[in-house]
XYZ file of C-alpha atoms in Angstrom:
266
model
C 108.855 88.099 85.589
C 108.457 90.821 88.216
C 107.094 90.136 91.695
C 103.862 91.959 90.815
C 103.415 89.938 87.608
C 104.054 86.763 89.578
C 101.393 87.705 92.140
C 98.874 88.508 89.385
C 99.576 85.158 87.716
C 99.122 83.249 90.982
C 95.853 85.039 91.770
C 94.531 84.234 88.312
C 95.516 80.569 88.454
C 93.612 80.096 91.728
C 90.647 82.421 91.449
C 90.380 83.703 87.885
C 90.441 87.354 86.887
C 89.562 90.142 89.279
C 86.073 91.336 88.338
C 85.587 94.073 90.927
C 87.542 95.859 93.651
C 86.133 97.823 96.555
C 87.719 99.221 99.704
C 90.318 96.600 100.717
C 88.675 93.679 98.892
C 89.130 92.084 95.480
C 86.269 90.076 93.971
C 87.188 87.323 91.536
C 85.554 85.633 88.561
C 85.081 82.478 90.645
C 83.080 84.290 93.278
C 85.856 84.556 95.880
C 86.496 87.693 97.918
C 90.180 88.322 98.589
C 91.458 90.576 101.370
C 93.987 92.932 99.797
C 96.958 93.796 102.013
C 99.221 94.754 99.130
C 96.987 97.656 98.054
C 99.107 98.424 95.000
C 102.098 99.242 97.156
C 100.075 101.888 99.005
C 98.319 103.600 96.105
C 95.065 101.898 97.139
C 95.505 102.647 100.836
C 92.322 104.770 100.740
C 90.419 101.986 98.976
C 90.095 100.724 95.433
C 87.057 102.776 94.468
C 88.883 106.063 94.089
C 85.940 107.769 95.808
C 85.489 111.429 95.037
C 88.812 111.471 93.173
C 87.340 109.168 90.524
C 84.258 111.386 90.289
C 86.481 114.435 89.754
C 88.422 112.562 87.075
C 85.211 111.685 85.176
C 83.787 115.208 85.480
C 86.875 116.821 83.999
C 87.232 114.088 81.370
C 83.690 114.834 80.225
C 84.753 118.410 79.524
C 87.216 117.152 76.941
C 90.285 118.926 78.328
C 92.575 115.926 78.148
C 95.479 117.388 76.177
C 98.928 118.552 77.243
C 97.900 122.216 77.444
C 97.772 124.242 80.661
C 94.559 124.420 82.711
C 93.451 125.718 86.087
C 93.536 122.156 87.440
C 97.324 122.293 87.666
C 96.924 124.943 90.358
C 94.518 122.684 92.252
C 97.052 119.890 92.548
C 99.732 122.362 93.656
C 97.454 123.819 96.339
C 96.557 120.352 97.580
C 100.211 119.313 97.890
C 101.047 122.578 99.644
C 98.243 121.896 102.116
C 99.510 118.362 102.737
C 103.068 119.494 103.420
C 102.132 122.876 104.955
C 104.652 124.679 102.768
C 105.012 126.341 99.377
C 105.945 123.816 96.668
C 106.605 123.448 92.965
C 105.606 120.099 91.465
C 107.379 117.862 88.982
C 105.879 114.656 87.577
C 107.665 111.456 86.566
C 106.678 108.033 85.245
C 108.908 105.956 87.518
C 110.117 105.984 91.095
C 113.735 105.857 89.940
C 113.454 108.961 87.743
C 111.535 110.852 90.438
C 114.107 110.014 93.104
C 116.972 110.946 90.789
C 115.390 114.339 90.131
C 114.642 114.931 93.805
C 118.272 114.256 94.709
C 119.401 116.607 91.948
C 117.363 119.332 93.594
C 118.650 118.536 97.080
C 120.926 115.600 97.803
C 120.800 116.165 101.560
C 117.194 117.313 101.808
C 115.289 114.614 99.887
C 112.682 112.487 101.663
C 110.169 109.900 100.431
C 106.683 110.534 101.782
C 104.599 107.748 103.263
C 101.303 108.566 105.016
C 101.191 107.488 108.658
C 104.978 107.278 108.528
C 106.103 105.397 111.645
C 109.039 107.827 111.976
C 108.059 111.420 112.752
C 109.188 113.837 110.057
C 108.547 117.580 109.889
C 107.426 117.536 106.281
C 107.265 121.285 105.821
C 111.005 121.445 106.514
C 111.952 118.927 103.803
C 113.390 120.555 100.697
C 112.472 117.876 98.168
C 109.760 115.231 98.698
C 109.001 112.215 96.524
C 105.560 110.645 96.762
C 103.034 108.545 94.902
C 99.435 109.815 94.972
C 96.840 107.591 96.640
C 95.179 106.779 93.332
C 94.946 103.046 92.620
C 94.760 103.650 88.865
C 97.824 105.882 88.502
C 100.690 103.400 88.867
C 103.020 105.375 86.600
C 102.769 108.778 88.292
C 105.313 109.949 90.852
C 105.472 113.503 92.143
C 108.436 115.498 93.393
C 107.405 118.486 95.544
C 110.222 120.998 95.882
C 110.531 124.276 97.745
C 110.668 127.190 95.240
C 113.968 128.500 96.595
C 115.527 125.085 96.042
C 114.221 125.012 92.462
C 115.628 128.474 91.820
C 119.011 127.460 93.206
C 119.058 124.376 90.953
C 118.314 126.545 87.919
C 121.052 129.013 88.863
C 123.478 126.099 89.185
C 122.562 124.943 85.686
C 121.016 121.653 86.751
C 118.782 120.024 84.140
C 115.906 117.980 85.546
C 115.041 115.326 82.968
C 111.891 113.224 82.449
C 109.448 115.740 83.917
C 106.146 114.908 82.193
C 102.908 116.738 81.510
C 99.831 115.537 83.373
C 96.394 116.011 81.727
C 93.722 118.005 83.529
C 91.583 115.023 84.657
C 94.550 113.533 86.495
C 95.424 116.878 88.076
C 91.863 117.091 89.398
C 91.962 113.507 90.664
C 95.351 113.977 92.327
C 94.140 117.096 94.108
C 90.977 115.380 95.356
C 92.896 112.283 96.474
C 95.262 114.437 98.515
C 92.394 116.154 100.314
C 90.859 112.720 100.946
C 94.205 111.602 102.356
C 94.430 114.644 104.614
C 90.996 113.772 106.026
C 91.989 110.118 106.472
C 95.193 111.072 108.288
C 93.145 112.449 111.180
C 90.462 109.737 111.048
C 92.600 106.591 110.960
C 94.493 105.993 114.165
C 96.296 103.316 116.138
C 92.999 101.952 117.444
C 92.017 101.016 113.896
C 95.159 98.944 113.319
C 96.025 97.203 116.567
C 92.779 95.183 116.575
C 94.421 92.797 114.093
C 97.660 92.407 116.075
C 96.742 89.154 117.782
C 97.048 87.332 114.462
C 99.218 89.556 112.291
C 102.120 90.258 114.628
C 103.072 86.590 114.551
C 104.176 87.135 110.967
C 104.812 90.876 110.734
C 106.175 93.743 112.787
C 103.564 96.474 112.588
C 104.479 100.144 112.424
C 101.307 102.171 112.081
C 99.363 100.521 109.247
C 102.501 99.050 107.683
C 103.528 95.422 108.147
C 107.177 94.389 107.881
C 107.723 90.621 107.550
C 109.163 88.530 110.356
C 109.220 85.589 107.954
C 112.740 84.833 106.699
C 113.407 86.283 103.257
C 114.063 82.867 101.744
C 110.645 81.679 102.960
C 108.715 84.779 101.974
C 107.536 83.570 98.571
C 106.114 80.423 100.175
C 104.438 82.557 102.828
C 102.899 84.811 100.180
C 101.422 81.775 98.398
C 100.233 80.303 101.709
C 98.318 83.517 102.422
C 96.951 83.620 98.888
C 95.605 80.088 99.285
C 93.722 81.413 102.324
C 92.231 84.366 100.429
C 94.732 86.978 101.617
C 96.828 89.036 99.187
C 100.052 90.324 100.734
C 102.910 92.305 99.221
C 104.771 90.191 96.655
C 107.986 92.076 97.440
C 109.825 91.344 100.687
C 111.090 94.940 100.849
C 107.646 96.523 100.354
C 105.471 96.329 103.479
C 101.981 94.905 103.448
C 99.224 97.149 104.795
C 96.597 96.530 107.475
C 93.224 96.191 105.677
C 91.389 99.187 107.141
C 87.720 98.472 107.811
C 87.907 94.707 107.325
C 86.354 92.441 109.923
C 88.965 90.544 111.937
C 87.285 87.355 110.733
C 89.091 87.692 107.390
C 92.148 86.272 109.181
C 90.395 83.244 110.713
C 91.755 80.981 107.979
C 95.308 82.159 108.669
C 94.811 81.637 112.389
C 93.550 78.093 111.800
C 96.219 77.325 109.180
C 99.431 78.850 110.522
C 102.582 79.162 108.476
C 105.755 77.598 109.846
C 108.224 80.419 110.430
């Protein structure tokens, strides 16, 4: 059983199925609101609703262009990625992080970087030759994108490198990816340190915060117990010790009162 499956099982056993999700909250069949700090490993960092990206997805879906043929929406996703990284890019799509990273390294072993919004380490993204990232779409868990500079792609082709597992993405997803990237670009300038540090008084006892990302101070061997302790208090944290939890943007600090009153022994 994977860590994610284990978390889902534990949520269900305590609170029943998730009936609705909005912003950074999950609403359960037993009428309990959970504060989500896992956020699908970052795919739901802009909220669970999908916002205008979901609207774009539905609009294009209604037009019936859901096949593997080419459409103008492919260009939209390319333009959005190029705007995000301020550089010309060609895009390749994969259904797992491992296959995306393998392809990115094939393009440029020394110039591959994994993108994380609000990265605590400054990186000049437009200078990176090959970038792996997951779009901020909470309902696209199996899509990973590799954005590569055209000259690097051309060099790989000249060297006879074969990039495997590149998949076709239907038009509705292209439209949603493009919209989600523009939403992310807007959020990058709106969300700042002042929106995250307000939770520090409680959270930094258990995590080291870097931007919105929370890295556990809890010992690895105690982490599973800590995850369940938080879940009992209505807080969903990352089920994987190596994947940071995320500050719940927009949540009232009161969501952590239960954790403050019921501390975990480090």
